Coordinates of C-alpha atoms in Angstrom, one line a residue:
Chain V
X14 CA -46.3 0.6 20.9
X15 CA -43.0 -0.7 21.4
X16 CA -41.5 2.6 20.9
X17 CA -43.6 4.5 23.4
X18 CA -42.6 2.0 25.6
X19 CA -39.1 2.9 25.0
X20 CA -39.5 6.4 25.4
X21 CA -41.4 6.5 29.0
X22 CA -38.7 4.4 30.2
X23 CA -36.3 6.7 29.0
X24 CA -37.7 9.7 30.5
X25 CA -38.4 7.9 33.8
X26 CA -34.4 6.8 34.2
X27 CA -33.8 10.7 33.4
X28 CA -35.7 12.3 36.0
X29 CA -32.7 13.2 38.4
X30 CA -29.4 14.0 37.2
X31 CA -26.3 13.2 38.8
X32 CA -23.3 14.0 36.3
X33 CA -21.9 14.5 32.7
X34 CA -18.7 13.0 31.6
X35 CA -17.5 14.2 28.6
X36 CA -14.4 11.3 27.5
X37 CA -12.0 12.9 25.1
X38 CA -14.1 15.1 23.4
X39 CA -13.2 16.6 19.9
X40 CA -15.5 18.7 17.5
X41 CA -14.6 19.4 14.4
X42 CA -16.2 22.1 11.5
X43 CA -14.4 21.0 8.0
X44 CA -10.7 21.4 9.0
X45 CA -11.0 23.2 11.7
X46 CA -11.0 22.1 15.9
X47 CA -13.2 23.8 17.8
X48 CA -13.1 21.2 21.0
X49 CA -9.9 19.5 21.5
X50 CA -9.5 16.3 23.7
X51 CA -12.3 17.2 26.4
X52 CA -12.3 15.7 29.5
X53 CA -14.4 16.8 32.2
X54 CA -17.1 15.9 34.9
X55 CA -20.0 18.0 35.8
X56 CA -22.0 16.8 38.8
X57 CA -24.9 18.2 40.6
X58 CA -23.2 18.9 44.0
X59 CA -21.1 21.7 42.5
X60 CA -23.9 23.9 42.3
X61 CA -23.8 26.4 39.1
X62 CA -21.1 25.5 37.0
X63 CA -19.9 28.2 35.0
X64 CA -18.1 27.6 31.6
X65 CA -16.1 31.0 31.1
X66 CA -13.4 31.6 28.9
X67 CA -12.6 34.5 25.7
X68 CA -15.0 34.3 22.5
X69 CA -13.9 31.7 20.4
X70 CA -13.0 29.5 22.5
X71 CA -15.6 27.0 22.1
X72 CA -18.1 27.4 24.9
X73 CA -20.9 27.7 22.9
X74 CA -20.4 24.2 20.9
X75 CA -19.7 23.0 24.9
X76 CA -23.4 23.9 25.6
X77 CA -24.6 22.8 22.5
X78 CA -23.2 19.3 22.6
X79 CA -24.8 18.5 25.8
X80 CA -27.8 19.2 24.3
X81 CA -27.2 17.1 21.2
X82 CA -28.0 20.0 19.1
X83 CA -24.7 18.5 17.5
X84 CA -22.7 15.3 18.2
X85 CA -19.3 15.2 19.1
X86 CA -16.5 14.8 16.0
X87 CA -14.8 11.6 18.7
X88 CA -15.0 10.8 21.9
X89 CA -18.3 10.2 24.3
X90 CA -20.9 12.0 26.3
X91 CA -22.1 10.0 29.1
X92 CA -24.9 10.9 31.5
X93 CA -25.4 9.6 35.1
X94 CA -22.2 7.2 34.5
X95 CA -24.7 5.1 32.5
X96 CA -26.0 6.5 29.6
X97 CA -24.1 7.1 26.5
X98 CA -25.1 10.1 24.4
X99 CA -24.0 8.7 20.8
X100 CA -27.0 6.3 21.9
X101 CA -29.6 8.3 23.4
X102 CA -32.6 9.5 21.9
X103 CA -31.8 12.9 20.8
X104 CA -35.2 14.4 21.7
X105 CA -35.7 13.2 25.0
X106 CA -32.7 14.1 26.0
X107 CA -32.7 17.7 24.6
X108 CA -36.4 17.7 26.5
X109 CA -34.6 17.0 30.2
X110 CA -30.8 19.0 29.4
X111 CA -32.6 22.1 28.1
X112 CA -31.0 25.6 26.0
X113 CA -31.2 28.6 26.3
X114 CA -30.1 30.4 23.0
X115 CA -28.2 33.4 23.1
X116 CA -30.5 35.2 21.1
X117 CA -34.1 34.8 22.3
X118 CA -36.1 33.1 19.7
X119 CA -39.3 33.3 20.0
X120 CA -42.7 31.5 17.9
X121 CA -44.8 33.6 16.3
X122 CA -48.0 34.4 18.2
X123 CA -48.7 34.9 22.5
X124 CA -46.3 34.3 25.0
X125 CA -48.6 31.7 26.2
X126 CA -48.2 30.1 22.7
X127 CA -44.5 29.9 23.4
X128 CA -44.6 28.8 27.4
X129 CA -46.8 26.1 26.0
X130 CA -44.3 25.0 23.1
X131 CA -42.4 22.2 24.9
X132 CA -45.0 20.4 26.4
X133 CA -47.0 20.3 23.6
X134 CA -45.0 18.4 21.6
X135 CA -44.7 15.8 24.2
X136 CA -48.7 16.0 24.3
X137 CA -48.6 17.1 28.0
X138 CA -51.4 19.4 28.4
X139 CA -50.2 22.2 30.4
X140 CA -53.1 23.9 32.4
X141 CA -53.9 27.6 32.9
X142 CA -52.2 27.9 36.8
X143 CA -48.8 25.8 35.8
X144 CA -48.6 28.3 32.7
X145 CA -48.5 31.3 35.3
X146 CA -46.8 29.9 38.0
X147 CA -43.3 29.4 35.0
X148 CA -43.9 33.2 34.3
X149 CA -44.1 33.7 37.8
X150 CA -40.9 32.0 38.3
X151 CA -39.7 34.3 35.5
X152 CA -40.7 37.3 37.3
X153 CA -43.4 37.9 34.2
X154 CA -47.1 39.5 35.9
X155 CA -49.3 36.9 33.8
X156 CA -52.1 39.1 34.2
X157 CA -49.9 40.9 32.2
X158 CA -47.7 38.9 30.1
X159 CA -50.0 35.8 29.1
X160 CA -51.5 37.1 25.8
X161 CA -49.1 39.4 24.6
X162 CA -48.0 38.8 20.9
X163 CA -44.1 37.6 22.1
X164 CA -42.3 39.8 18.8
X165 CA -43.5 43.2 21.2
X166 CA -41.7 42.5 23.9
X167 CA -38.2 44.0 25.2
X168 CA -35.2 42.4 25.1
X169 CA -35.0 41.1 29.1
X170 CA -38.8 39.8 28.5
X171 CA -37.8 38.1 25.5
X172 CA -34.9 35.7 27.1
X173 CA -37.4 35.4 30.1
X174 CA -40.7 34.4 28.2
X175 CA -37.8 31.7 26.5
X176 CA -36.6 31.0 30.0
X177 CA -39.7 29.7 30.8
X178 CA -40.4 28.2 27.9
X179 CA -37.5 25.5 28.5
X180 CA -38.4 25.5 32.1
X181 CA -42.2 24.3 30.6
X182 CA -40.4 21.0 29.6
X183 CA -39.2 20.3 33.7
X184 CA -35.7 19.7 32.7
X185 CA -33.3 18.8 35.1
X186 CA -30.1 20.0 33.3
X187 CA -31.0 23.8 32.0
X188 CA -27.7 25.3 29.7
X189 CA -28.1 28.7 29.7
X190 CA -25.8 30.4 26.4
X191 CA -24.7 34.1 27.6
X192 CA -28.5 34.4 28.8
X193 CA -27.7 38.4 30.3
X194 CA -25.3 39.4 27.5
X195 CA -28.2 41.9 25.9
X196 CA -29.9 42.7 28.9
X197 CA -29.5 45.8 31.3
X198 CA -28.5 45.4 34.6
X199 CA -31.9 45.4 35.6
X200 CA -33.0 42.7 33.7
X201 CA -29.9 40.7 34.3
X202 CA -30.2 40.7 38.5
X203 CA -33.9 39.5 37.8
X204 CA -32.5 36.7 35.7
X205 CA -29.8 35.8 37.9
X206 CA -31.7 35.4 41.0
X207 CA -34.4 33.9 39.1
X208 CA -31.6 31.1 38.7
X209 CA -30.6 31.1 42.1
X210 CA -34.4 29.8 42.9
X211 CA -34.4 27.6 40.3
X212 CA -31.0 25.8 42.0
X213 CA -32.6 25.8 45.7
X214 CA -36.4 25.5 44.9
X215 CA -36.3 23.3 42.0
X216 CA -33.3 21.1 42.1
X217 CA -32.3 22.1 38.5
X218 CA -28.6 21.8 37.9
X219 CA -27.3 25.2 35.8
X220 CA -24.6 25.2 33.3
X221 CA -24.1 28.8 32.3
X222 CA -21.7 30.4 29.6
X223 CA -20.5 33.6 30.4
X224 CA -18.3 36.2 29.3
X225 CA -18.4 38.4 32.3
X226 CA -16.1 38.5 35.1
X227 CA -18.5 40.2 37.5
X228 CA -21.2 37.8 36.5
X229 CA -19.4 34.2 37.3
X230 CA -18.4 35.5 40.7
X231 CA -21.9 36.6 41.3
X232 CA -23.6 33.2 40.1
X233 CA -21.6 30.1 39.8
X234 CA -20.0 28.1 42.2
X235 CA -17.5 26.6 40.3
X236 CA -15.7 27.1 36.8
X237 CA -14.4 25.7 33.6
X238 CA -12.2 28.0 31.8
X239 CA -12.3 27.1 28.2
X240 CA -9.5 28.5 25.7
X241 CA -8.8 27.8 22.5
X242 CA -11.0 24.2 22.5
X243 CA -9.2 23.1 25.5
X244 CA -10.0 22.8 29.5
X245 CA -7.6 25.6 31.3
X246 CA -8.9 24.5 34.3
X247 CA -11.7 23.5 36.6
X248 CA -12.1 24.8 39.8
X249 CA -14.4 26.3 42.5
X250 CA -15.4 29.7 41.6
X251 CA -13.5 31.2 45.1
X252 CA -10.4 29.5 44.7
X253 CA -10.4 30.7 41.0
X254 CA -11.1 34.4 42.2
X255 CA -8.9 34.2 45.3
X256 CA -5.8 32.2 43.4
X257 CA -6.2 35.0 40.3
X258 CA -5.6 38.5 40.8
X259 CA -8.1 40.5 38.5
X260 CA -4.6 41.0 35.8
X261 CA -4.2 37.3 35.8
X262 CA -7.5 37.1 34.8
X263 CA -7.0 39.4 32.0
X264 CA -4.1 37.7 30.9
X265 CA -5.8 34.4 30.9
X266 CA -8.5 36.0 28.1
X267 CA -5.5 37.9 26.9
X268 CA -2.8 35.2 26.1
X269 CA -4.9 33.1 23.7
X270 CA -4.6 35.9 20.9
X271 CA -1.0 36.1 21.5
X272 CA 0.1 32.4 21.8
X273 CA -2.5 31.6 19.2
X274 CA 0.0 30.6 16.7
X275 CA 2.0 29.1 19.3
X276 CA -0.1 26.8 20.7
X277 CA -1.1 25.6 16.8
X278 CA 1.9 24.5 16.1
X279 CA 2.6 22.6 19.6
X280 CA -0.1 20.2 18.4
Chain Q
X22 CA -49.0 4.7 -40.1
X23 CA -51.7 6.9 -42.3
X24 CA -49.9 8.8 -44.8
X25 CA -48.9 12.1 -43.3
X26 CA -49.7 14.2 -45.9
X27 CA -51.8 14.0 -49.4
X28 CA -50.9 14.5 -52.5
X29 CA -52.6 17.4 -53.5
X30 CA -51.4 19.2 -50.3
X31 CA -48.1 18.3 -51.1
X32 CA -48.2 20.3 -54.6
X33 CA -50.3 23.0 -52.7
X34 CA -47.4 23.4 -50.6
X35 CA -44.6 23.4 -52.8
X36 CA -46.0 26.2 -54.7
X37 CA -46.2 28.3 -51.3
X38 CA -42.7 27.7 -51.0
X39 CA -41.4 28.6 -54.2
X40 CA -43.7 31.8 -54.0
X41 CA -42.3 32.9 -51.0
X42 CA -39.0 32.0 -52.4
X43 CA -39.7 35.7 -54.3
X44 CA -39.5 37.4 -50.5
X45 CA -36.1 35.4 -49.8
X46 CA -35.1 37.0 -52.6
X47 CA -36.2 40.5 -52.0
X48 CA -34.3 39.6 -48.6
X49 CA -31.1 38.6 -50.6
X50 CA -31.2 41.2 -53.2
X51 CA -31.4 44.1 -50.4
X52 CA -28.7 42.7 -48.2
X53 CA -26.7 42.4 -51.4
X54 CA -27.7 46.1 -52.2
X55 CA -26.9 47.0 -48.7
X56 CA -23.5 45.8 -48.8
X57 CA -24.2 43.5 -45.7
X58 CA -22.3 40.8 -47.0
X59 CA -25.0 38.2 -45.4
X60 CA -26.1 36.5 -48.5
X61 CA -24.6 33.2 -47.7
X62 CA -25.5 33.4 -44.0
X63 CA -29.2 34.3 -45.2
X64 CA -29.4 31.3 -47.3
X65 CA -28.0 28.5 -44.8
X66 CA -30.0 30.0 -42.2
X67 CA -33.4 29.3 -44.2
X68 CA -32.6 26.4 -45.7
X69 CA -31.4 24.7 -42.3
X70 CA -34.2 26.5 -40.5
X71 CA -36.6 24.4 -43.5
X72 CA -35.3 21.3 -42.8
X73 CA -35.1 21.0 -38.6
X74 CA -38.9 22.3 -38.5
X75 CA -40.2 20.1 -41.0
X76 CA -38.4 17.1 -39.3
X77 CA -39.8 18.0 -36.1
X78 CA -43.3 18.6 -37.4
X79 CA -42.6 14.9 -38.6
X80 CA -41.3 13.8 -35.3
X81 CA -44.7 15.7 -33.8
X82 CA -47.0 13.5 -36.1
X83 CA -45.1 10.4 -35.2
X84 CA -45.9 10.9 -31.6
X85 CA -49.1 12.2 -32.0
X86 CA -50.1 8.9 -33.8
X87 CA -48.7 6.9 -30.6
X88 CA -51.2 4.6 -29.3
X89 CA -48.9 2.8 -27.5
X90 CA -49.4 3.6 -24.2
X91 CA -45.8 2.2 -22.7
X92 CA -44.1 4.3 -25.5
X93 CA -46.2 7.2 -24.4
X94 CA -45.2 6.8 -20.5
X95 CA -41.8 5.9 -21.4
X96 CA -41.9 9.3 -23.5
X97 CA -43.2 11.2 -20.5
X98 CA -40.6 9.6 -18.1
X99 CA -38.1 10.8 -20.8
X100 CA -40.1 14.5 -20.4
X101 CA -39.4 14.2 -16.0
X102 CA -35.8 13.1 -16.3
X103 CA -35.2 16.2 -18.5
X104 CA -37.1 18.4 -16.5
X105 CA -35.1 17.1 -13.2
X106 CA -32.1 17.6 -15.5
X107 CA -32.8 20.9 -15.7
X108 CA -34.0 21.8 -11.8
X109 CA -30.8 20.7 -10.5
X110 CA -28.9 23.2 -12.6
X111 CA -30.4 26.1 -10.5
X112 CA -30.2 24.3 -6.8
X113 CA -27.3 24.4 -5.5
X114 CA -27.1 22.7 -1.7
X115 CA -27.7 19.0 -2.1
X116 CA -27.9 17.2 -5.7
X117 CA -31.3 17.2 -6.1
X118 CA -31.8 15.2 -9.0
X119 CA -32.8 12.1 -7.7
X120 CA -35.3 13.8 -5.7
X121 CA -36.7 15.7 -9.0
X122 CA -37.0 12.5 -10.7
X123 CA -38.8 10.4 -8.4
X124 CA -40.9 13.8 -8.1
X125 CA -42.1 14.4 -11.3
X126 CA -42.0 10.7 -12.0
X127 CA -44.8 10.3 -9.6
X128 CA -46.7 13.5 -9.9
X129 CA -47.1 14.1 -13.1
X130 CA -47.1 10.4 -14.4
X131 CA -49.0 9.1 -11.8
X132 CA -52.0 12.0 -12.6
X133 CA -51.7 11.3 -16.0
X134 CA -52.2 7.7 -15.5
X135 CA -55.3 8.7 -13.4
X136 CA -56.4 10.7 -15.8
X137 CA -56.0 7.6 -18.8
X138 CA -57.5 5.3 -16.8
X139 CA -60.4 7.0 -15.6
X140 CA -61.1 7.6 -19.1
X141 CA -60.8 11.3 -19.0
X142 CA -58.4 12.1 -21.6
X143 CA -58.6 10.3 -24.5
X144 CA -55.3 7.3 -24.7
X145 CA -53.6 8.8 -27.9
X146 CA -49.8 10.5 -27.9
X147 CA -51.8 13.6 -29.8
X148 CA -53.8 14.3 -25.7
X149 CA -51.5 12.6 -23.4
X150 CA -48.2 14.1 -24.8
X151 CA -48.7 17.5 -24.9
X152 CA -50.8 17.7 -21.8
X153 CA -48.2 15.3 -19.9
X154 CA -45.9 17.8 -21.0
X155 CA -47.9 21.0 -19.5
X156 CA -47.8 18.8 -16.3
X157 CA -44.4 17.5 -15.7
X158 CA -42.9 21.0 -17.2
X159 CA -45.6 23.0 -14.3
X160 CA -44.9 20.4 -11.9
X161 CA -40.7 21.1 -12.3
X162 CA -41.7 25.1 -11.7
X163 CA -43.7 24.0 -8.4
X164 CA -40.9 22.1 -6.8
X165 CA -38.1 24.3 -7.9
X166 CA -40.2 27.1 -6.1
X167 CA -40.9 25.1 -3.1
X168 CA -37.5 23.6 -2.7
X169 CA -35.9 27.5 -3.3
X170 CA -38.6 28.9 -0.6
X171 CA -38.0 26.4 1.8
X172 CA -34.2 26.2 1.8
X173 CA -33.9 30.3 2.1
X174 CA -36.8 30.5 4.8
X175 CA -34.6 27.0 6.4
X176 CA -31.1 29.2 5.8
X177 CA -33.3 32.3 7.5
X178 CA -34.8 30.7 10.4
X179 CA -32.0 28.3 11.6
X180 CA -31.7 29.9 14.9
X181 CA -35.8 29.4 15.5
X182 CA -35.4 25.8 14.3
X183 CA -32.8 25.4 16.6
X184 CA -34.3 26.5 19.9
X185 CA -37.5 24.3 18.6
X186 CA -35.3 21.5 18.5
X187 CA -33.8 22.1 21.6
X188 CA -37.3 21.6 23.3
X189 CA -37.7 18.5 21.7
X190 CA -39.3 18.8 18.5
X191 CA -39.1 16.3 15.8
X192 CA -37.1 17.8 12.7
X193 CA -40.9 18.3 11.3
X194 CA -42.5 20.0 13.7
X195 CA -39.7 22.6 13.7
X196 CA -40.3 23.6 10.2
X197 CA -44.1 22.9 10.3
X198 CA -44.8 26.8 9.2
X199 CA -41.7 26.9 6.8
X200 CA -43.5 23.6 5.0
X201 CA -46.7 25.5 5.2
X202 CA -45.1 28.5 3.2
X203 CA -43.2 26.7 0.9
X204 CA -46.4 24.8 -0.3
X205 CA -47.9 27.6 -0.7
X206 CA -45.4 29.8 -2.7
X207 CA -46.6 28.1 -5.8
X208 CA -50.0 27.2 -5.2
X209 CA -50.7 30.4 -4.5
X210 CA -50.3 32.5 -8.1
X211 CA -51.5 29.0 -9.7
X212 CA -54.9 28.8 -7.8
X213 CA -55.9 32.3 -8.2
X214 CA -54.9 32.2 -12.3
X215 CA -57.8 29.3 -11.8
X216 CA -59.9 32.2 -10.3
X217 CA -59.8 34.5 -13.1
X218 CA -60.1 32.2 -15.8
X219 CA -61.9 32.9 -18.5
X220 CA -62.1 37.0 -18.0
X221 CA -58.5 38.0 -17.1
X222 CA -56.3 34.7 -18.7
X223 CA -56.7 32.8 -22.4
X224 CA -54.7 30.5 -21.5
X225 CA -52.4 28.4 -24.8
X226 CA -54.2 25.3 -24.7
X227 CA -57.6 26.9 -25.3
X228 CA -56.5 29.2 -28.1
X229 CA -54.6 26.5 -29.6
X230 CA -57.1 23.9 -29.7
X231 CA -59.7 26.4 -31.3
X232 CA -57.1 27.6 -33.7
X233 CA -56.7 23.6 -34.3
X234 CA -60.8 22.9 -35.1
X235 CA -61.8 22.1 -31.7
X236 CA -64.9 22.8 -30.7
X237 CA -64.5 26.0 -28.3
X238 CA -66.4 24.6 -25.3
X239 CA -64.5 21.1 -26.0
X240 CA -61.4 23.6 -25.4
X241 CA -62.4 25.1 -22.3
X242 CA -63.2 22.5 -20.1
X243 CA -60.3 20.8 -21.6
X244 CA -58.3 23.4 -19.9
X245 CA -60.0 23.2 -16.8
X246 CA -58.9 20.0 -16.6
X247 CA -55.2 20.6 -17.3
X248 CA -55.5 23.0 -14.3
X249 CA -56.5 20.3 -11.9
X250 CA -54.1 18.0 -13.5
X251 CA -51.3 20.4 -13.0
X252 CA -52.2 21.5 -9.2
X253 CA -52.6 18.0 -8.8
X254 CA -49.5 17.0 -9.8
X255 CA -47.5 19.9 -8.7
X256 CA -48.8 19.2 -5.0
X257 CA -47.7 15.7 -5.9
X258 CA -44.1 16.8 -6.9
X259 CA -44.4 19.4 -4.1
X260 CA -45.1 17.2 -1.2
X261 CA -42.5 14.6 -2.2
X262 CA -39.4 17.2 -2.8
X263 CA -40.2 18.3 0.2
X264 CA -40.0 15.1 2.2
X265 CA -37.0 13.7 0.8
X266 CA -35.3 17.4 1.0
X267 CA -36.0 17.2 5.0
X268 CA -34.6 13.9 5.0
X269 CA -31.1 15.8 3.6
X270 CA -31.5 19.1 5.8
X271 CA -31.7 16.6 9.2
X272 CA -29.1 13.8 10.4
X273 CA -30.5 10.5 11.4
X274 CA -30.5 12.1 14.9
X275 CA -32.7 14.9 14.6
X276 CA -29.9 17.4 14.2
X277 CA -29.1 20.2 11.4
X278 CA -27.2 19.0 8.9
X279 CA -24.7 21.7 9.3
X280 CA -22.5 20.6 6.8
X281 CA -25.0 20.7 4.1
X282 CA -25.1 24.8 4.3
X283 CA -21.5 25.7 5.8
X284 CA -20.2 26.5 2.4

C-alpha cells in the first residue's frame, strides 16, 4: 500500500518536464571511458535538442543514461532541478523519459500487441480509439495496421509501430537513438514531421541522436556535439550551421580519429 | 548389522572365482603367446578391479541397511552438493554453485522428504538412496538446461529486453517468454518419455527391480512414481535457479547487469 502510494506520487511530480542536468558525468565499461566529465543542461524551451557527433563518441550511452537503462560510473543526473536520478525509481522514470532503440524491436504477435505494451504493465487499460489515434499520430492506417503480426512489417513501419509504442506510455521526455538511420527518405520525412507534431501538439520534449548533417539542420533546434566522451559544444542549431562552414563540420567528425591518441594522453 | 553374506555363499563364491581364474589365465597365457608384454598389467588390473568393486558392493550394503533417516538426508545432501559441484563446471557467467545447492537441496530433498513422510516410499537407505539419487542427479540435468537456455535466449534477446525495459517493465516481465521457454526446454522431452512409457521406454529402475525379485507390477508403478518425483523436483530446482539467476542477470535497479556478459 505504501509503495503504491509512493509510486502515484512519483508519476504525478513527473508530469511536466522542465530540464536535465547532468553534474560531472563519467561512464565507464571495464577500463575504458566512454563519458568523460559531463556537464550539461537540457530544458524544454530549446525545442529539439539534438546530440550529434562521429560514432563512437558516446551518444548512444548519453540517451541511454537518461533513461536509466544504465547509471552513470560518477557524477549525478538530476531532473526538474529536484529530483536525483541515483534515487529515482528506475521504472517510472524510464515510463515518462522514453527510448527509442536504434533497431526496432518489436514483441512477438499484432502491432496492437505492441502499441499496448507500455500501458499494460502499468495496468492502464488502453481503449480501442487511443490505440488508433497513436498509429495515427504515427502515420500507420489502423484499419490497416492494427492486427498485423508486427515481424511482417518493413523497416520505416517497424521504428513507427515502436514509435508509438513509447508514445502509449505519455512520456514527456521521448529519446529517440538514430530513429531514420535504416529508413528511406520516404519514411524518414514521415518520421520527422511526425516529431515536429509531437513538439507543437503534444508538448513532448525530443532528444534525438543523429549522425546526419542534413537531418539536425532539418529537425533540431539546438545541438550538443559529442566527441570522444566529451561536450564540444552546445549551441543553437543556426548559430552552429551559420558559425561552421560545411568543411568545418567535417573536420569536427574528422579530427577525433586523428587527435585520438592525442587527446588520450592529455588526460 | 545382519551378516552380509552366509557361509555357504561365501564358499559358493570362492569356487566361482578360482574357476574363472582358468579364463584369466587363458587371458595371460595368450598375451604371453602374443608377445604383448601385458601380463603384469593384466594381473594388477584384475586384482585391483576385485578389490574396489567388492568394497563398494560393501559400501552399497552398508547404505542400503541405513535406517537412519538423518544419515540418509545427510547422504543425499552429500548426493546435491556433488551434483552442484559438477553444474558449475559447465556454466560459465556467474558462479553458480550456491544457486545449484540451494536448488537441488530443496527439490530433490524436499520431494523426497514428501515422499517419506507421506509414506510412499518405504524409509530405508535400500528405496530412499537410490531413488534420491535418480532425483537430485535428473534434477542437476533440468537446471543446467534451464539455466544454459535461458542465459543464450537472455545473451540473444538483450536488445528486446532492453526496449521492454525502457517502457517500464519489471526485470520479470521482460523475460516472461524467455522463463517460459527455459522451463520448458527440459520438461518437455521428460513429459513426453512419461507419454510413451511402457511401449516405446523400459526404463532402469523397472528392469532392475525385476531382475532384483520384485514383483513386476511392484516395479512399474514404482517407476511411475520416480517420474513424478523427478518432474517434481526438477521444476523445483528449475524454478529456484531460475529466480536466483534473475536476481544476478539484473542490478538492484532494474538494469542489465552488463558486466556479468561483457567478457
Amino acid at each position: 500500500m505504501q509503495l503504491n502510494l509512493e509510486v502515484a506520487l512519483t508519476l504525478q511530480e513527473f508530469l511536466s518536464f522542465e530540464q536535465l542536468t547532468l553534474n560531472d558525468v563519467s561512464y565507464s565499461v571495464g577500463t575504458t571511458q566512454i563519458l568523460k566529465k559531463i556537464n550539461v543542461t537540457i530544458t524544454k524551451d530549446k525545442g529539439i535538442t539534438g546530440i550529434v557527433g562521429p560514432s563512437g563518441s558516446g551518444k548512444t550511452t548519453f540517451l541511454r543514461l537518461l533513461n536509466k537503462l544504465i547509471s552513470p560510473s560518477q557524477g549525478e543526473i538530476t531532473l526538474n532541478n529536484s529530483y536525483q536520478y541515483s534515487t529515482q525509481p528506475s521504472r517510472e522514470l524510464r515510463k515518462k523519459i522514453g527510448l527509442l532503440h536504434q533497431n526496432p524491436f518489436l514483441f512477438p504477435g499484432t502491432v496492437k500487441a505492441n502499441v499496448e505494451y507500455g500501458p499494460q504493465i502499468w495496468n492502464i487499460p488502453l481503449s480501442f480509439e487511443e490505440i488508433n489515434n497513436l498509429l495515427r499520430k504515427v502515420d500507420l492506417n489502423p484499419l490497416k495496421y492494427i492486427d498485423r503480426i508486427a515481424s511482417d512489417l518493413s523497416g520505416g513501419e517497424k521504428q513507427r509501430v515502436c514509435l508509438a509504442r513509447t508514445l502509449a506510455n505519455k512520456p514527456c521526455v521521448l529519446l529517440l537513438d538514430e530513429p531514420t538511420s535504416s529508413l528511406d527518405i520516404v519514411s524518414e520525412r514521415i518520421v520527422e514531421e511526425t516529431l515536429n507534431k509531437l513538439v507543437k501538439e503534444d508538448g513532448i520534449k525530443i532528444i534525438i541522436v543523429t549522425h546526419s548533417l542534413e537531418q539536425t539542420k532539418r529537425l533540431t533546434d539546438e545541438i550538443i556535439f559529442l566527441k570522444n566522451g566529451r561536450i564540444e559544444t552546445q549551441t543553437s542549431t543556426k548559430f552552429f550551421f551559420s558559425t561552421y562552414s560545411e568543411n568545418q563540420i567535417i573536420d569536427l567528425f574528422k579530427k577525433e580519429k586523428k587527435t585520438n591518441g592525442r587527446d588520450n594522453k592529455s588526460e | 548389522m545382519a551378516e552380509i553374506i552366509s557361509q555357504s555363499e561365501f564358499w559358493e563364491i570362492l569356487i566361482r572365482i578360482l574357476l574363472s581364474g582358468t579364463l584369466l589365465f587363458f587371458l595371460l597365457f595368450i598375451a604371453f603367446w602374443q608377445q604383448l608384454q601385458m601380463t603384469r598389467t593384466i594381473i594388477i588390473s584384475y586384482v585391483r578391479g576385485l578389490i574396489q568393486i567388492v568394497l563398494l558392493a560393501l559400501v552399497l550394503v552398508l547404505i542400503f541397511n541405513l535406517r537412519n533417516l538423518v544419515i540418509i538426508y545427510l547422504y543425499m545432501l552429500g548426493m546435491a552438493i556433488f551434483s552442484a559441484l559438477t553444474a558449475r563446471q559447465h556454466y560459465r557467467y556467474v558462479d553458480i554453485l550456491k544457486i545449484e545447492i540451494v536448488a537441488l537441496s530443496v527439490g530433490g530433498l524436499g520431494v523426497m522428504g514428501l515422499v517419506t513422510i507421506l509414506g510412499i516410499i518405504e524409509p530405508t537407505g535400500e528405496y530412499l538412496i537410490p531413488m534420491g539419487g535418480m532425483v537430485i542427479s535428473n534434477a542437476m540435468i533440468w537446471t543446467t538446461m534451464t539455466s544454459e537456455r535461458l542465459t543464450s535466449d537472455f545473451i540473444k534477446n538483450q536488445g528486446l529486453i532492453e526496449a521492454s525495459l525502457s517502457l517500464g517493465a519489471s526485470p520479470r516481465m521482460a523475460i516472461h517468454n524467455l522463463l517460459q521457454d527455459a522451463f520448458k526446454t527440459p520438461f518437455n522431452p521428460s513429459i513426453n518419455r512419461v507419454a510413451i512409457l511402457g511401449i516405446v521406454s523400459i526404463p532402469g529402475l523397472l528392469a532392475g527391480m525385476i531382475i532384483g525379485g520384485e514383483n513386476p507390477i511392484v516395479a512399474a508403478v514404482y517407476q511411475v512414481i520416480i517420474f513424478l518425483m523427478i518432474q517434481s523436483a526438477g521444476l523445483i530446482a528449475v524454478i529456484i535457479v531460475t529466480y536466483l539467476l534473475i536476481n544476478k542477470f539484473f542490478t538492484s535497479v532494474d538494469q542489465i547487469n552488463y558486466a556479468l556478459f561483457s567478457n
